[in-house]
XYZ file of N, CA, C and O in Angstrom:
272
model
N 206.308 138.663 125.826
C 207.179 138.335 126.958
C 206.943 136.910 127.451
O 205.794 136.470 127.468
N 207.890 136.228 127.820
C 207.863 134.937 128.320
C 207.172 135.208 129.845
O 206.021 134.808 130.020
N 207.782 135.787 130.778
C 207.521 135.627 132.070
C 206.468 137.317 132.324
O 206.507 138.408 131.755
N 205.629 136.754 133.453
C 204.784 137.581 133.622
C 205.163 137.926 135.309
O 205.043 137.049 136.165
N 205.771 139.740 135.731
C 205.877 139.850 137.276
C 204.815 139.909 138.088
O 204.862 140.110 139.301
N 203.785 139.722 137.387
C 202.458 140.625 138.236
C 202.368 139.928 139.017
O 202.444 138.762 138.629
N 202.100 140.183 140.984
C 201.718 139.097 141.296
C 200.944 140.003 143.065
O 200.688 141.195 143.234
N 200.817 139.062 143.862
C 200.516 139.777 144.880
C 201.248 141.038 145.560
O 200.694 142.099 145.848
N 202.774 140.672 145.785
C 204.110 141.927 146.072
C 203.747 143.183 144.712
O 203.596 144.389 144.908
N 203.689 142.618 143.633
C 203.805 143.179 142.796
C 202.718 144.528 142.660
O 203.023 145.667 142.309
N 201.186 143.953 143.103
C 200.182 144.997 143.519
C 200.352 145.596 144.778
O 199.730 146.624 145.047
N 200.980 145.172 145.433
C 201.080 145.805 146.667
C 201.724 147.102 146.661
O 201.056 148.010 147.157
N 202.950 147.415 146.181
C 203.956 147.675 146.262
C 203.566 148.354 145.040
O 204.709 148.367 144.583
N 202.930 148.889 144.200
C 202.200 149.626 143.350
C 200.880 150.269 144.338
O 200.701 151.480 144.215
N 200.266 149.769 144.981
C 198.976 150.737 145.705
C 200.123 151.062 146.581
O 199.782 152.243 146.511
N 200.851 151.093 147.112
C 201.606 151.771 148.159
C 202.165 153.082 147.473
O 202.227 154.205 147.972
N 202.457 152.778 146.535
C 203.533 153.539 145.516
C 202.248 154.837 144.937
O 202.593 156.019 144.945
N 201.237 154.562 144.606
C 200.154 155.697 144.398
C 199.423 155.774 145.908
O 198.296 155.312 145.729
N 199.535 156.059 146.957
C 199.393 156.598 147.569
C 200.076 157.039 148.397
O 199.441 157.720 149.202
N 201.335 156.954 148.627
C 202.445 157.373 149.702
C 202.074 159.456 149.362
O 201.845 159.994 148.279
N 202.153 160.051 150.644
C 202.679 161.292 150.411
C 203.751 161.819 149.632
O 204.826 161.223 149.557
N 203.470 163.185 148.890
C 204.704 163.610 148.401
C 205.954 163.452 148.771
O 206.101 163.071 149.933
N 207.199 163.680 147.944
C 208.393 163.271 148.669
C 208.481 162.713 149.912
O 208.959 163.330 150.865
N 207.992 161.411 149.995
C 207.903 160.425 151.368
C 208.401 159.366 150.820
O 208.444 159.089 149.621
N 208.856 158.658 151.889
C 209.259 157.461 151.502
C 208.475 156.389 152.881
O 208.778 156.487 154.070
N 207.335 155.314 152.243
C 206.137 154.492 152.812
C 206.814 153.160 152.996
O 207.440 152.849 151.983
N 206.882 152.345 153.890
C 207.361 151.646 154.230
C 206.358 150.470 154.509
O 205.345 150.903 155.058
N 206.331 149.040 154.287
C 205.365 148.020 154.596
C 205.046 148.041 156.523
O 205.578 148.911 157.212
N 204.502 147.398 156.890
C 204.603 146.752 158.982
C 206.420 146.262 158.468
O 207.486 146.853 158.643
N 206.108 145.029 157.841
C 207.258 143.762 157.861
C 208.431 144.711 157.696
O 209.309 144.323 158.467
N 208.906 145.997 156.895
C 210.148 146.411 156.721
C 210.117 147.477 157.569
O 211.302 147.807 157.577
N 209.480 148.314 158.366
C 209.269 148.764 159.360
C 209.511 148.385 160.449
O 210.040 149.239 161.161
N 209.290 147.143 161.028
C 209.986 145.850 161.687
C 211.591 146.249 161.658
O 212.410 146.656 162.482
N 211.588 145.989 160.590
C 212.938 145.228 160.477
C 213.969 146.347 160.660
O 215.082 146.223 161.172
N 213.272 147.751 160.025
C 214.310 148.985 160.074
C 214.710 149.573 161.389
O 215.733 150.194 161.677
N 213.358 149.139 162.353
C 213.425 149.650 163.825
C 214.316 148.430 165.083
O 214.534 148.590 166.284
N 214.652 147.261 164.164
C 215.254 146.459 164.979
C 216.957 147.277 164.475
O 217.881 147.217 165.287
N 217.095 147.752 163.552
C 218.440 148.362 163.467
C 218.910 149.774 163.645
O 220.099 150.070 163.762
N 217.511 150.985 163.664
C 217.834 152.022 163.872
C 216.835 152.529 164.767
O 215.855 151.925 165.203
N 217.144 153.540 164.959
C 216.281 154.537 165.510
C 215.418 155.282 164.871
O 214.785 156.027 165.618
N 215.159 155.352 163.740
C 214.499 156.017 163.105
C 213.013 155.923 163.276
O 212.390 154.902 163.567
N 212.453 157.294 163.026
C 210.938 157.969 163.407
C 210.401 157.968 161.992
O 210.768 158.583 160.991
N 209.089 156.801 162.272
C 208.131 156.615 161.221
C 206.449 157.073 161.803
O 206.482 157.060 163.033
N 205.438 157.351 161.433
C 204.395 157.487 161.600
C 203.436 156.869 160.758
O 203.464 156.941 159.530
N 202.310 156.062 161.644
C 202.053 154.890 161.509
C 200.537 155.786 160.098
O 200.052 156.913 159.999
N 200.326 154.257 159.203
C 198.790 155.085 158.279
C 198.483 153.882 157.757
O 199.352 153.010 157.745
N 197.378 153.667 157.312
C 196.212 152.660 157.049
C 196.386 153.102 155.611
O 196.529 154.297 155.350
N 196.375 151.968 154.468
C 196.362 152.300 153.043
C 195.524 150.914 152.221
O 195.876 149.755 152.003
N 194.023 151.842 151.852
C 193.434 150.735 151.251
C 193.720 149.995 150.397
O 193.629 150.616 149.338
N 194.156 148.556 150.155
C 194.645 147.531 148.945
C 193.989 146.954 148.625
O 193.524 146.196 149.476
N 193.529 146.858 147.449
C 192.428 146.256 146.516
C 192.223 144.956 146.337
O 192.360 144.423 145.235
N 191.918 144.403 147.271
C 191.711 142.815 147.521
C 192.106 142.195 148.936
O 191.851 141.101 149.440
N 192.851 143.347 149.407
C 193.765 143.115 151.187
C 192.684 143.746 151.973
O 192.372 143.095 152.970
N 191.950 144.986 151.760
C 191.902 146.299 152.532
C 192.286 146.760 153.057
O 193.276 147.166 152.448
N 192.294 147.312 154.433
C 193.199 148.435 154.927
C 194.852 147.311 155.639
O 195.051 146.235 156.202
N 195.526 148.322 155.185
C 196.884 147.599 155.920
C 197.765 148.680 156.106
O 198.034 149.762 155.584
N 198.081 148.030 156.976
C 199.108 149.428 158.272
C 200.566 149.125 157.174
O 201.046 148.116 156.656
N 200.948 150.753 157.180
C 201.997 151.222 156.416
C 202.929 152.255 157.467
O 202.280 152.307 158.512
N 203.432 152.591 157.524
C 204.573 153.348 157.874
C 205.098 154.497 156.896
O 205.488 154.261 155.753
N 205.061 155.943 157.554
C 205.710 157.297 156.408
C 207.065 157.210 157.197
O 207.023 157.179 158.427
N 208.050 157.177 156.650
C 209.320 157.866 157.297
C 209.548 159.391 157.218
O 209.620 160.018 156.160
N 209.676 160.029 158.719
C 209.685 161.582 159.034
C 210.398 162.149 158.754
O 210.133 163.350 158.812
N 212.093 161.689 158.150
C 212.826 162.102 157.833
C 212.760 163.394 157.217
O 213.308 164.335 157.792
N 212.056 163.609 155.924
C 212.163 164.900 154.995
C 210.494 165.442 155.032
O 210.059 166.192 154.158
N 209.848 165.057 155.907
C 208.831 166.054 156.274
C 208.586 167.145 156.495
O 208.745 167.612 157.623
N 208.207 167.734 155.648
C 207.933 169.827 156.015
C 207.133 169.941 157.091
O 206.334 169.112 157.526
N 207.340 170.800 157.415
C 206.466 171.551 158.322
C 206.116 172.500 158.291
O 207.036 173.314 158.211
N 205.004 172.990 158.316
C 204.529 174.413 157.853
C 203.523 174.978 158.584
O 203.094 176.093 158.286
């Protein structure tokens, strides 16, 4: 391959991606931001260790959350 994607977004957005809860959808602070300047929508806030960042605040969206 000529071009290589790997990059900082690129790990990020992979440790997010192996640790988000089942059928959840994990959201960064920055797009969390941005989703709550346009909706109303209910997220609950979680700490997700990144391998060179450490802990950084993530966002679950409640939308399709079970309850049991």
């Amino acid at each position: 391959p000529r071009y290589s994607f790997m990059g900082d977004t690129v790990n990020t957005a992979s440790r997010m991606e192996s640790t988000t809860l089942e059928s959840s959808i994990q959201v960064s602070d920055a797009t969390y931001q941005l989703l709550t300047l346009e909706t109303r929508k209910r997220f609950e806030p979680r700490y997700v260790d990144v391998k060179g960042k450490g802990l950084m605040k993530t966002y679950i969206h409640l939308y399709n959350m079970k309850v049991i």
